[in-house]
Short mmCIF file of C-alpha atoms and ligand atoms in Angstrom, two decimals:
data_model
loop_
_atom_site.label_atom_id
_atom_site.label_comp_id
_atom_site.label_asym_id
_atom_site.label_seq_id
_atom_site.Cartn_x
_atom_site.Cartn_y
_atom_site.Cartn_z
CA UNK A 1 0.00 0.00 0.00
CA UNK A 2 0.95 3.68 -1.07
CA UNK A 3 1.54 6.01 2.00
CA UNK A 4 -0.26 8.56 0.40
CA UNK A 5 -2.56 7.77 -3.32
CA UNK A 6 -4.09 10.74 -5.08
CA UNK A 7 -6.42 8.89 -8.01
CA UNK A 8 -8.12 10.44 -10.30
CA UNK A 9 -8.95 14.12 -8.52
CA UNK A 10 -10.76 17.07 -10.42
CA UNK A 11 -10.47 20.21 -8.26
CA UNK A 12 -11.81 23.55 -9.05
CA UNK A 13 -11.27 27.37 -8.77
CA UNK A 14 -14.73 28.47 -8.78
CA UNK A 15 -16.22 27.13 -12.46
CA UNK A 16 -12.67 27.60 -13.44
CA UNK A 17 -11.18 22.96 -13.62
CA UNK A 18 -7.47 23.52 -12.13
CA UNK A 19 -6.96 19.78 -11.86
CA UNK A 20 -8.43 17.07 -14.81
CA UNK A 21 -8.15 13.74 -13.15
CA UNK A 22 -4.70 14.10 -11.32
CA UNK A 23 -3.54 10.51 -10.50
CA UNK A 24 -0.20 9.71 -8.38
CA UNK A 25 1.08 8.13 -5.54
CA UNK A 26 4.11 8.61 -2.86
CA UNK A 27 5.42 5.18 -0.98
CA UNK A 28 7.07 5.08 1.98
CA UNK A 29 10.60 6.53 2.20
CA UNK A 30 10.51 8.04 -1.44
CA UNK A 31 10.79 11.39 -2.34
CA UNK A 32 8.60 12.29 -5.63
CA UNK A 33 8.61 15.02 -7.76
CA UNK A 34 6.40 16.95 -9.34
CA UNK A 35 7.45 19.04 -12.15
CA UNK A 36 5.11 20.91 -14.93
CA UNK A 37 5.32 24.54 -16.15
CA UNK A 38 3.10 28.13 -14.96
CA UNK A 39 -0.25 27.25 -14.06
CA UNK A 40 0.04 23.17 -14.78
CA UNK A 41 -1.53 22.98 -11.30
CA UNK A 42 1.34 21.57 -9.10
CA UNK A 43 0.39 23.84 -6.18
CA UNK A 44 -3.15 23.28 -6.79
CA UNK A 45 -2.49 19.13 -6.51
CA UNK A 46 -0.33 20.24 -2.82
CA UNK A 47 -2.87 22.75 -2.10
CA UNK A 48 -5.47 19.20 -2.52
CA UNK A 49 -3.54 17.08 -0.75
CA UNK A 50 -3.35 19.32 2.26
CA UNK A 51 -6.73 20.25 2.42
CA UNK A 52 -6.83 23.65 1.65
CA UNK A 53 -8.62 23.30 -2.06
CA UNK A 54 -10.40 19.75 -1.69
CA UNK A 55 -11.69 17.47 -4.77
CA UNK A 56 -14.62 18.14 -6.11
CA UNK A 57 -13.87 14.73 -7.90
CA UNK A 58 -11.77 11.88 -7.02
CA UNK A 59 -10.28 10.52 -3.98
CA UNK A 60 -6.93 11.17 -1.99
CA UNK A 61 -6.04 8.21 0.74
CA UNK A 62 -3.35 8.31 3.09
CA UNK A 63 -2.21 5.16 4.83
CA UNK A 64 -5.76 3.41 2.70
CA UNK A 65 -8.18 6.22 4.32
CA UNK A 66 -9.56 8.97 2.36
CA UNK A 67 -8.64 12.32 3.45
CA UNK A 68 -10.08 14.04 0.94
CA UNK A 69 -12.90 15.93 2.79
CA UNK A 70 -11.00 16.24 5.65
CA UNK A 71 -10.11 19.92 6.98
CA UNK A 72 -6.71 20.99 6.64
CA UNK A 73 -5.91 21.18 10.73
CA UNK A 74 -7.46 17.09 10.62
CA UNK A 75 -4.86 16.23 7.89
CA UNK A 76 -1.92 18.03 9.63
CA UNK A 77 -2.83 16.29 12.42
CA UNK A 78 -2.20 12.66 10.53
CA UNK A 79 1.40 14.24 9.83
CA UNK A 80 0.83 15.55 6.59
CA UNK A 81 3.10 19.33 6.44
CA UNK A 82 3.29 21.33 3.76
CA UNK A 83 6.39 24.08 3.54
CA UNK A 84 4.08 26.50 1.41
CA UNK A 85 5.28 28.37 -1.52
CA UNK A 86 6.36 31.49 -0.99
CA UNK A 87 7.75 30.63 2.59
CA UNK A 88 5.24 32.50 4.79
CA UNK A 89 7.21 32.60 8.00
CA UNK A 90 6.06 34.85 10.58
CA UNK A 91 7.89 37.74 9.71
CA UNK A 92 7.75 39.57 13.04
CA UNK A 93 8.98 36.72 15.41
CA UNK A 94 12.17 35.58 15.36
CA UNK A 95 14.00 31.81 13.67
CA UNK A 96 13.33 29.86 17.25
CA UNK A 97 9.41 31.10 17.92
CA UNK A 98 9.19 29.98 14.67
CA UNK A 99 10.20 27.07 14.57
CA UNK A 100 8.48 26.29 18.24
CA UNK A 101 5.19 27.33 16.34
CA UNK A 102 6.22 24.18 14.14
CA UNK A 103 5.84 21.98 17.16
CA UNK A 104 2.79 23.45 18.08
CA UNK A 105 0.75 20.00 18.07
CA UNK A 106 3.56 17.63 19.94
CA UNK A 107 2.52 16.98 23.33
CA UNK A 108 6.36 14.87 23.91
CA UNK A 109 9.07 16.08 25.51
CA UNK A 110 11.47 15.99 22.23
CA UNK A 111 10.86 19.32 20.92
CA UNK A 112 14.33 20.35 22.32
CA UNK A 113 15.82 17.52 20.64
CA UNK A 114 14.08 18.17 16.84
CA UNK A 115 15.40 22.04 17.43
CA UNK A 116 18.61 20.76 17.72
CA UNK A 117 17.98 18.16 14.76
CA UNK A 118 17.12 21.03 12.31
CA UNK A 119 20.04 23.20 13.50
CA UNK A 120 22.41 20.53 12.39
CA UNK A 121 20.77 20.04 9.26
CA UNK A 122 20.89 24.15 9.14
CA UNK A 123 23.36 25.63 10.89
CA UNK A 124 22.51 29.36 9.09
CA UNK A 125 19.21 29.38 11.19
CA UNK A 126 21.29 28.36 14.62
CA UNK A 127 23.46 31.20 13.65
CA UNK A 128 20.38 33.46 13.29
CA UNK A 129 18.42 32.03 16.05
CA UNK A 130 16.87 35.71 17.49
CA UNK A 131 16.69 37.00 14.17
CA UNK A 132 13.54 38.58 12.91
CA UNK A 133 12.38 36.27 10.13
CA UNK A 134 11.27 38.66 8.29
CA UNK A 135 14.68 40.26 8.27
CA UNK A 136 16.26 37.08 6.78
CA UNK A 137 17.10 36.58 3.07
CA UNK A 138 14.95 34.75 1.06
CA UNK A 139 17.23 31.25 1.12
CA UNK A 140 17.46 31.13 5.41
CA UNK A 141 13.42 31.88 5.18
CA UNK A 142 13.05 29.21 2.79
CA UNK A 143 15.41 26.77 5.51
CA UNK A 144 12.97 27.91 7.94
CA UNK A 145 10.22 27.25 6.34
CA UNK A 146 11.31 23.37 6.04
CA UNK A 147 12.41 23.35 9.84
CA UNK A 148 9.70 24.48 10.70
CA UNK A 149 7.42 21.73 8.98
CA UNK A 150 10.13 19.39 10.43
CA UNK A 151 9.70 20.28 13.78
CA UNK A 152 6.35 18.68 13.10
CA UNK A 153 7.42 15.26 12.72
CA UNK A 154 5.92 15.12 9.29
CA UNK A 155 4.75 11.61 8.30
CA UNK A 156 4.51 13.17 4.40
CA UNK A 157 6.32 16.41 3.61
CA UNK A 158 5.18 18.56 1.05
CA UNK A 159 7.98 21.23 -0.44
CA UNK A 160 6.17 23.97 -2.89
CA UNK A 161 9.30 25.29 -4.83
CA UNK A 162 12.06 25.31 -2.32
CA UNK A 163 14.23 26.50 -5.03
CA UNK A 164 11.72 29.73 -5.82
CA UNK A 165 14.00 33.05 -5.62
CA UNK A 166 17.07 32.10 -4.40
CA UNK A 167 20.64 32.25 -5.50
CA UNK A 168 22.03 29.14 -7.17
CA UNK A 169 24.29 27.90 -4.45
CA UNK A 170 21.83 28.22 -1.57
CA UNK A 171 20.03 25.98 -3.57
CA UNK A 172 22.40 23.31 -4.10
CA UNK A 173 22.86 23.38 -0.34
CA UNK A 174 18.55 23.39 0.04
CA UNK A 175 18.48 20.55 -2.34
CA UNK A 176 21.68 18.40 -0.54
CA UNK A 177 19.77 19.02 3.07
CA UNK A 178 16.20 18.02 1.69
CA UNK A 179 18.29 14.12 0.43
CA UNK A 180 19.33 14.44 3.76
CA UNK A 181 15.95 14.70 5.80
CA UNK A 182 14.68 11.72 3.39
CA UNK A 183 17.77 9.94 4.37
CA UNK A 184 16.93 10.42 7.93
CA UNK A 185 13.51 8.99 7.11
CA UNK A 186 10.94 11.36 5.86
CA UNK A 187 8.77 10.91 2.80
CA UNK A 188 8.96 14.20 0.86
CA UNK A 189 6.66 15.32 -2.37
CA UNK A 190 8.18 18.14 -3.79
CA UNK A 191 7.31 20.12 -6.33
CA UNK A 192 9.51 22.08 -8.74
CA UNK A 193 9.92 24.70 -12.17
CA UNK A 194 13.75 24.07 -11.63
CA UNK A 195 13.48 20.60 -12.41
CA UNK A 196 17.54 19.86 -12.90
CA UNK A 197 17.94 19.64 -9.02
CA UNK A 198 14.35 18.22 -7.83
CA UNK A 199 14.91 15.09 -10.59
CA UNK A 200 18.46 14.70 -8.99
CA UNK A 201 17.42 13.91 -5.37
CA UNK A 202 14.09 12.44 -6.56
CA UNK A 203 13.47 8.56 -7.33
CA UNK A 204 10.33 9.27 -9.09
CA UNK A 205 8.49 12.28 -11.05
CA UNK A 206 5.99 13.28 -12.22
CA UNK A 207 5.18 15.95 -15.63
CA UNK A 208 1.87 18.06 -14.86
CA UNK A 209 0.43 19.90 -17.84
CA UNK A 210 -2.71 21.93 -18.21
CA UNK A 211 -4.64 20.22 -14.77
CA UNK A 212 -3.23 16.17 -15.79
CA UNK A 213 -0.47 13.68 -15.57
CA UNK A 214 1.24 13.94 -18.88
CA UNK A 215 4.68 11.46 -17.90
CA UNK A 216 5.33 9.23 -14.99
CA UNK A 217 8.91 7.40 -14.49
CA UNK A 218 11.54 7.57 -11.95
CA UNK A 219 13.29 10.50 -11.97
CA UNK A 220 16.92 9.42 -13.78
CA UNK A 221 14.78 8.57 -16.73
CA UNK A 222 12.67 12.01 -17.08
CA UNK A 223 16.02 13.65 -16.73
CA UNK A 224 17.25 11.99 -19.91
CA UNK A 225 13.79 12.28 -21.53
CA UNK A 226 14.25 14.68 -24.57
CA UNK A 227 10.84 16.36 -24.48
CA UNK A 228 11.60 16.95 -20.89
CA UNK A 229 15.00 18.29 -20.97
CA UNK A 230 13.65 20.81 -23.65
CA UNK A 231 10.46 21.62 -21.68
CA UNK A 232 12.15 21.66 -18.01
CA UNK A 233 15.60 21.36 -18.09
CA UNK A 234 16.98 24.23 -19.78
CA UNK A 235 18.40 22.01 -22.69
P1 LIG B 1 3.16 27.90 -10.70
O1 LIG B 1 4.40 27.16 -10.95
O2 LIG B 1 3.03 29.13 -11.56
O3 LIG B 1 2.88 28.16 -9.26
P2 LIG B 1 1.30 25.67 -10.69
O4 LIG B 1 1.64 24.53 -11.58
O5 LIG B 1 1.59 25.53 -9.26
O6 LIG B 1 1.97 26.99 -11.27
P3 LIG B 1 -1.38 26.25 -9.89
O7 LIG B 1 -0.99 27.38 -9.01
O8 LIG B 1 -1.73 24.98 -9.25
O9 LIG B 1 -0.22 25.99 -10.94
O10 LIG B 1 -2.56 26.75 -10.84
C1 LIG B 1 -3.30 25.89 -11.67
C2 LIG B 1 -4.40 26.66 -12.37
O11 LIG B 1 -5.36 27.13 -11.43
C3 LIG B 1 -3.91 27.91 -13.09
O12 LIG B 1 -4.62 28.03 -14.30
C4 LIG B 1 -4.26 29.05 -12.15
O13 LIG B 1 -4.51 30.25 -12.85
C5 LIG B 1 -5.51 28.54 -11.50
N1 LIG B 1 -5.63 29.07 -10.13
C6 LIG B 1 -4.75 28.91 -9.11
N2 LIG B 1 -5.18 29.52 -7.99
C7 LIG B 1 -6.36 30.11 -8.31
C8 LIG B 1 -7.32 30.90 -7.59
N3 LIG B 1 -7.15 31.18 -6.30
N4 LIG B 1 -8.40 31.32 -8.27
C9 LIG B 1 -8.60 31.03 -9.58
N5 LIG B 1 -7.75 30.27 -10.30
C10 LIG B 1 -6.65 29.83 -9.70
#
């Protein structure tokens, strides 16, 4: 069984069909990619996933039970946490409320012990611990944005273009630290217009065009695909 199985949703913007029967599915340990140019609907298939625009159509399971009319605080509470596009950190408190408003629904006695977790994996935001976030460049709010859906203990981690608006090297560094995480045993869907790095820590992607699944293989494959390389890769 899939840890998480999207099949067949249809999900809608008013009268307006964002997603035409959007099948995939994550197992256990993977991290999947989805790729797909402006407006193919790769937040809109996140945005499903974690409640926040349901199916109108379709069915989304997670561990074999359908989530799909769930609310969004129900599905974060089965482990599912999304690092949204565009970051949204809370721009007025600083790196460490932050990331304790991660852990807001742990009742253990660990949350000490993730903190410590995500400054290893990045060290920038130990260095910036009583920074302002909103004071921070746009790479360290993007690292905070993933610690702070780490200090969740996400079961399924959903990345909405980790690589959006930041300098080239910060995101080699984003994209080493997210194999990282998976190594250390989180499933991650991530989703990605900069396909070159997403396909290289990936083991299996997916192409989204116009609201549908338009190519599904494991990531080295895609990456050698022609159409793809032309489309996605810069080739
Ligand atoms: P991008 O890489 O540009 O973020 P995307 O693949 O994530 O693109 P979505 O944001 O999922 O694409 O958008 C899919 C479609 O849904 C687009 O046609 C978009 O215009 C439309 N859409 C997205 N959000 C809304 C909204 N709030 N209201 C109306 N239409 C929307």
């Amino acid at each position: 069984m899939s840890l998480l199985e999207v099949d067949d949703i249809h999900t809608y913007y008013g009268n307006i069909e964002a997603l035409k029967g959007v099948s995939l599915e994550v197992n256990e340990g993977e991290i999947v990619t989805l790729i797909g140019s402006n407006g193919a609907g790769k937040s809109t298939t996140l945005r499903s996933i974690s409640g926040l625009t349901p199916p109108r159509d379709g069915a989304i399971r997670f561990e074999g039970r359908d989530i799909s009319l769930m609310a969004p605080q129900e599905i974060v509470r089965l482990g599912i946490l999304q690092s949204p596009e565009g970051r949204h950190c809370f721009q007025r408190m600083s790196v460490r409320e932050n990331l304790e408003l991660g852990a807001y629904l742990r009742r253990d006695n660990e949350v000490g012990e993730d903190m410590e977790r995500v400054f290893t994996l990045f060290p920038r935001l130990q260095e910036r611990e009583r920074q302002k976030a909103g004071t921070m460049s746009g790479g360290e709010q993007q690292m905070l944005a993933i610690g702070r859906a780490l200090m969740g203990r996400p079961r399924l981690l959903l990345l909405d273009e980790p690589s959006m608006g930041i300098a080239p090297i910060l995101v080699e560094r984003i994209y080493e630290t997210i194999a990282e995480i998976n190594r250390q045993g989180t499933t991650i869907l991530l989703v990605e217009q900069n396909a070159n790095y997403a396909l290289g820590v990936s083991n299996r992607g997916y192409v989204l065009e116009t609201g549908a699944v338009a190519l599904a293989d494991v990531s080295s494959s895609l990456r050698e695909n022609p159409d793809v390389q032309k489309a996605y890769l810069g080739a």
